[in-house]
PDB file of C-alpha atoms in Angstrom:
ATOM      1  CA  UNK A 200     101.591 123.062  56.040  1.00 47.00           C
ATOM      2  CA  UNK A 201     100.840 122.990  52.326  1.00 55.00           C
ATOM      3  CA  UNK A 202     100.522 119.659  50.597  1.00 55.00           C
ATOM      4  CA  UNK A 203     102.100 119.541  47.169  1.00 57.00           C
ATOM      5  CA  UNK A 204     100.519 117.471  44.449  1.00 65.00           C
ATOM      6  CA  UNK A 205     101.983 116.378  41.172  1.00 64.00           C
ATOM      7  CA  UNK A 206      99.945 116.688  38.004  1.00 71.00           C
ATOM      8  CA  UNK A 207     100.798 113.495  36.131  1.00 70.00           C
ATOM      9  CA  UNK A 208      98.601 114.079  33.096  1.00 75.00           C
ATOM     10  CA  UNK A 209     101.501 115.376  30.984  1.00 76.00           C
ATOM     11  CA  UNK A 210     104.000 112.727  32.070  1.00 76.00           C
ATOM     12  CA  UNK A 211     105.121 109.842  29.891  1.00 82.00           C
ATOM     13  CA  UNK A 212     103.817 106.370  30.845  1.00 83.00           C
ATOM     14  CA  UNK A 213     107.284 105.484  32.186  1.00 83.00           C
ATOM     15  CA  UNK A 214     107.377 108.564  34.428  1.00 76.00           C
ATOM     16  CA  UNK A 215     103.804 107.877  35.607  1.00 75.00           C
ATOM     17  CA  UNK A 216     104.873 104.369  36.626  1.00 79.00           C
ATOM     18  CA  UNK A 217     107.895 105.781  38.454  1.00 75.00           C
ATOM     19  CA  UNK A 218     105.698 108.241  40.355  1.00 68.00           C
ATOM     20  CA  UNK A 219     103.318 105.407  41.246  1.00 71.00           C
ATOM     21  CA  UNK A 220     106.214 103.346  42.661  1.00 67.00           C
ATOM     22  CA  UNK A 221     107.446 106.295  44.691  1.00 62.00           C
ATOM     23  CA  UNK A 222     103.985 106.821  46.169  1.00 61.00           C
ATOM     24  CA  UNK A 223     103.860 103.160  47.171  1.00 58.00           C
ATOM     25  CA  UNK A 224     107.130 103.510  49.080  1.00 53.00           C
ATOM     26  CA  UNK A 225     105.375 105.618  51.690  1.00 47.00           C
ATOM     27  CA  UNK A 226     102.773 102.917  52.313  1.00 47.00           C
ATOM     28  CA  UNK A 227     103.314 100.280  54.962  1.00 50.00           C
ATOM     29  CA  UNK A 228     103.173  97.000  53.047  1.00 52.00           C
ATOM     30  CA  UNK A 229     103.207  94.844  56.194  1.00 51.00           C
ATOM     31  CA  UNK A 230      99.786  96.231  57.077  1.00 55.00           C
ATOM     32  CA  UNK A 231      98.323  94.842  53.852  1.00 59.00           C
ATOM     33  CA  UNK A 232      99.710  91.335  54.370  1.00 68.00           C
ATOM     34  CA  UNK A 233      97.890  89.076  56.824  1.00 83.00           C
ATOM     35  CA  UNK A 234     100.070  87.632  59.579  1.00 88.00           C
ATOM     36  CA  UNK A 235      99.643  83.888  59.964  1.00 93.00           C
ATOM     37  CA  UNK A 236     100.155  81.741  63.048  1.00 94.00           C
ATOM     38  CA  UNK A 237     103.059  80.067  61.222  1.00 95.00           C
ATOM     39  CA  UNK A 238     104.688  83.488  60.710  1.00 95.00           C
ATOM     40  CA  UNK A 239     104.337  84.232  64.411  1.00 95.00           C
ATOM     41  CA  UNK A 240     105.895  80.895  65.371  1.00 96.00           C
ATOM     42  CA  UNK A 241     108.861  81.557  63.049  1.00 96.00           C
ATOM     43  CA  UNK A 242     109.375  84.992  64.574  1.00 96.00           C
ATOM     44  CA  UNK A 243     109.136  83.521  68.089  1.00 96.00           C
ATOM     45  CA  UNK A 244     111.757  80.916  67.169  1.00 97.00           C
ATOM     46  CA  UNK A 245     114.014  83.674  65.843  1.00 97.00           C
ATOM     47  CA  UNK A 246     113.590  85.609  69.098  1.00 97.00           C
ATOM     48  CA  UNK A 247     114.539  82.501  71.111  1.00 96.00           C
ATOM     49  CA  UNK A 248     117.615  81.870  68.951  1.00 96.00           C
ATOM     50  CA  UNK A 249     118.722  85.512  68.846  1.00 97.00           C
ATOM     51  CA  UNK A 250     118.021  86.425  72.478  1.00 97.00           C
ATOM     52  CA  UNK A 251     118.136  83.128  74.408  1.00 96.00           C
ATOM     53  CA  UNK A 252     118.733  84.794  77.783  1.00 94.00           C
ATOM     54  CA  UNK A 253     115.229  86.269  77.863  1.00 95.00           C
ATOM     55  CA  UNK A 254     113.175  84.469  75.207  1.00 96.00           C
ATOM     56  CA  UNK A 255     113.083  80.890  76.412  1.00 91.00           C
ATOM     57  CA  UNK A 256     110.494  78.156  76.080  1.00 88.00           C
ATOM     58  CA  UNK A 257     111.177  77.039  79.646  1.00 89.00           C
ATOM     59  CA  UNK A 258     111.929  80.176  81.686  1.00 88.00           C
ATOM     60  CA  UNK A 259     109.697  82.950  80.306  1.00 92.00           C
ATOM     61  CA  UNK A 260     111.299  85.762  82.306  1.00 93.00           C
ATOM     62  CA  UNK A 261     109.329  89.009  82.616  1.00 96.00           C
ATOM     63  CA  UNK A 262     110.533  91.280  79.829  1.00 97.00           C
ATOM     64  CA  UNK A 263     111.589  94.897  79.980  1.00 97.00           C
ATOM     65  CA  UNK A 264     108.752  97.244  79.056  1.00 96.00           C
ATOM     66  CA  UNK A 265     109.321  98.317  75.431  1.00 96.00           C
ATOM     67  CA  UNK A 266     111.805  95.529  74.702  1.00 97.00           C
ATOM     68  CA  UNK A 267     110.719  95.563  71.048  1.00 97.00           C
ATOM     69  CA  UNK A 268     112.342  98.991  70.655  1.00 97.00           C
ATOM     70  CA  UNK A 269     115.637  97.516  71.854  1.00 97.00           C
ATOM     71  CA  UNK A 270     115.273  94.692  69.330  1.00 97.00           C
ATOM     72  CA  UNK A 271     114.598  97.118  66.466  1.00 96.00           C
ATOM     73  CA  UNK A 272     117.539  99.296  67.457  1.00 96.00           C
ATOM     74  CA  UNK A 273     119.826  96.295  67.938  1.00 95.00           C
ATOM     75  CA  UNK A 274     118.883  94.657  64.632  1.00 95.00           C
ATOM     76  CA  UNK A 275     118.510  97.753  62.473  1.00 92.00           C
ATOM     77  CA  UNK A 276     118.079  96.830  58.803  1.00 90.00           C
ATOM     78  CA  UNK A 277     119.059  93.218  59.553  1.00 92.00           C
ATOM     79  CA  UNK A 278     115.673  92.528  61.166  1.00 93.00           C
ATOM     80  CA  UNK A 279     114.463  89.416  59.295  1.00 94.00           C
ATOM     81  CA  UNK A 280     110.767  90.106  59.918  1.00 93.00           C
ATOM     82  CA  UNK A 281     108.499  93.114  59.807  1.00 93.00           C
ATOM     83  CA  UNK A 282     108.241  95.134  62.993  1.00 94.00           C
ATOM     84  CA  UNK A 283     104.542  94.279  63.147  1.00 94.00           C
ATOM     85  CA  UNK A 284     105.330  90.561  63.096  1.00 95.00           C
ATOM     86  CA  UNK A 285     107.979  90.893  65.817  1.00 97.00           C
ATOM     87  CA  UNK A 286     105.505  92.821  67.980  1.00 96.00           C
ATOM     88  CA  UNK A 287     102.887  90.139  67.369  1.00 96.00           C
ATOM     89  CA  UNK A 288     105.360  87.367  68.308  1.00 97.00           C
ATOM     90  CA  UNK A 289     106.270  89.188  71.521  1.00 97.00           C
ATOM     91  CA  UNK A 290     102.548  89.577  72.194  1.00 96.00           C
ATOM     92  CA  UNK A 291     102.061  85.824  71.904  1.00 95.00           C
ATOM     93  CA  UNK A 292     105.106  85.193  74.093  1.00 96.00           C
ATOM     94  CA  UNK A 293     103.858  87.418  76.914  1.00 96.00           C
ATOM     95  CA  UNK A 294     100.419  85.792  76.863  1.00 95.00           C
ATOM     96  CA  UNK A 295     101.923  82.334  77.523  1.00 95.00           C
ATOM     97  CA  UNK A 296     100.775  80.846  80.858  1.00 95.00           C
ATOM     98  CA  UNK A 297     104.370  80.410  82.097  1.00 95.00           C
ATOM     99  CA  UNK A 298     105.119  84.059  81.360  1.00 96.00           C
ATOM    100  CA  UNK A 299     101.966  85.190  83.147  1.00 96.00           C
ATOM    101  CA  UNK A 300     102.791  82.997  86.169  1.00 96.00           C
ATOM    102  CA  UNK A 301     106.286  84.470  86.267  1.00 95.00           C
ATOM    103  CA  UNK A 302     104.796  87.956  86.201  1.00 96.00           C
ATOM    104  CA  UNK A 303     102.744  86.982  89.272  1.00 96.00           C
ATOM    105  CA  UNK A 304     105.664  85.363  91.106  1.00 93.00           C
ATOM    106  CA  UNK A 305     108.491  87.653  90.042  1.00 86.00           C
ATOM    107  CA  UNK A 306     109.230  91.233  90.768  1.00 90.00           C
ATOM    108  CA  UNK A 307     112.021  91.897  88.245  1.00 96.00           C
ATOM    109  CA  UNK A 308     112.065  92.530  84.495  1.00 97.00           C
ATOM    110  CA  UNK A 309     114.959  91.698  82.177  1.00 97.00           C
ATOM    111  CA  UNK A 310     116.522  93.276  79.082  1.00 97.00           C
ATOM    112  CA  UNK A 311     117.907  91.504  75.997  1.00 97.00           C
ATOM    113  CA  UNK A 312     121.208  90.708  77.741  1.00 96.00           C
ATOM    114  CA  UNK A 313     119.455  89.158  80.731  1.00 95.00           C
ATOM    115  CA  UNK A 314     120.213  92.114  83.008  1.00 97.00           C
ATOM    116  CA  UNK A 315     117.645  93.473  85.443  1.00 97.00           C
ATOM    117  CA  UNK A 316     115.915  96.459  83.854  1.00 96.00           C
ATOM    118  CA  UNK A 317     112.998  97.230  86.118  1.00 96.00           C
ATOM    119  CA  UNK A 318     110.298  95.770  88.284  1.00 96.00           C
ATOM    120  CA  UNK A 319     106.887  94.259  87.676  1.00 96.00           C
ATOM    121  CA  UNK A 320     104.293  96.641  89.056  1.00 95.00           C
ATOM    122  CA  UNK A 321     101.082  95.578  90.741  1.00 96.00           C
ATOM    123  CA  UNK A 322      98.936  96.606  87.756  1.00 96.00           C
ATOM    124  CA  UNK A 323     100.739  94.098  85.541  1.00 96.00           C
ATOM    125  CA  UNK A 324     100.436  91.406  88.207  1.00 96.00           C
ATOM    126  CA  UNK A 325      96.702  92.077  88.488  1.00 96.00           C
ATOM    127  CA  UNK A 326      96.347  91.926  84.701  1.00 96.00           C
ATOM    128  CA  UNK A 327      98.238  88.602  84.545  1.00 96.00           C
ATOM    129  CA  UNK A 328      96.033  87.170  87.290  1.00 97.00           C
ATOM    130  CA  UNK A 329      92.893  88.276  85.461  1.00 96.00           C
ATOM    131  CA  UNK A 330      94.027  86.662  82.184  1.00 96.00           C
ATOM    132  CA  UNK A 331      94.888  83.378  83.927  1.00 95.00           C
ATOM    133  CA  UNK A 332      91.593  83.362  85.849  1.00 95.00           C
ATOM    134  CA  UNK A 333      89.582  84.035  82.672  1.00 94.00           C
ATOM    135  CA  UNK A 334      91.382  81.235  80.862  1.00 92.00           C
ATOM    136  CA  UNK A 335      90.748  78.820  83.726  1.00 90.00           C
ATOM    137  CA  UNK A 336      87.048  79.734  83.795  1.00 89.00           C
ATOM    138  CA  UNK A 337      86.824  79.392  80.022  1.00 86.00           C
ATOM    139  CA  UNK A 338      88.430  75.935  80.160  1.00 84.00           C
ATOM    140  CA  UNK A 339      86.085  74.867  82.985  1.00 81.00           C
ATOM    141  CA  UNK A 340      83.114  75.903  80.853  1.00 73.00           C
ATOM    142  CA  UNK A 341      84.245  73.522  78.110  1.00 66.00           C
ATOM    143  CA  UNK A 342      84.150  70.485  80.412  1.00 58.00           C
TER     144      UNK A 342
END
């Protein structure tokens, strides 16, 4: 595949600026902006309000693998946050102790509508147990 380049030396300043803007459109601006804890909390709140059947502060049901893809498809251009921020918020959600305990105790995963969409495999249960054990050991070290 041949890469085409544009020689901008003979362009007017206005056209050079236009070319510069077009080049920037291909960049991913969300990667340049740091994500703050406050941003993550706002995105988590949005997830709870938009999908209350699966994103709950009290229940923390095991989520369908790849649920973020369903969110992106469902929301389309109406997604109020960057995809990176939504992924980060889901990451925080699934690291919550209640979620990890439900992974250990449960065997079913749920989609955005609260329907069963799969099972929790033993690898994920082992991973949840390891995270909880490491956290407990870390907290015991602080005492």
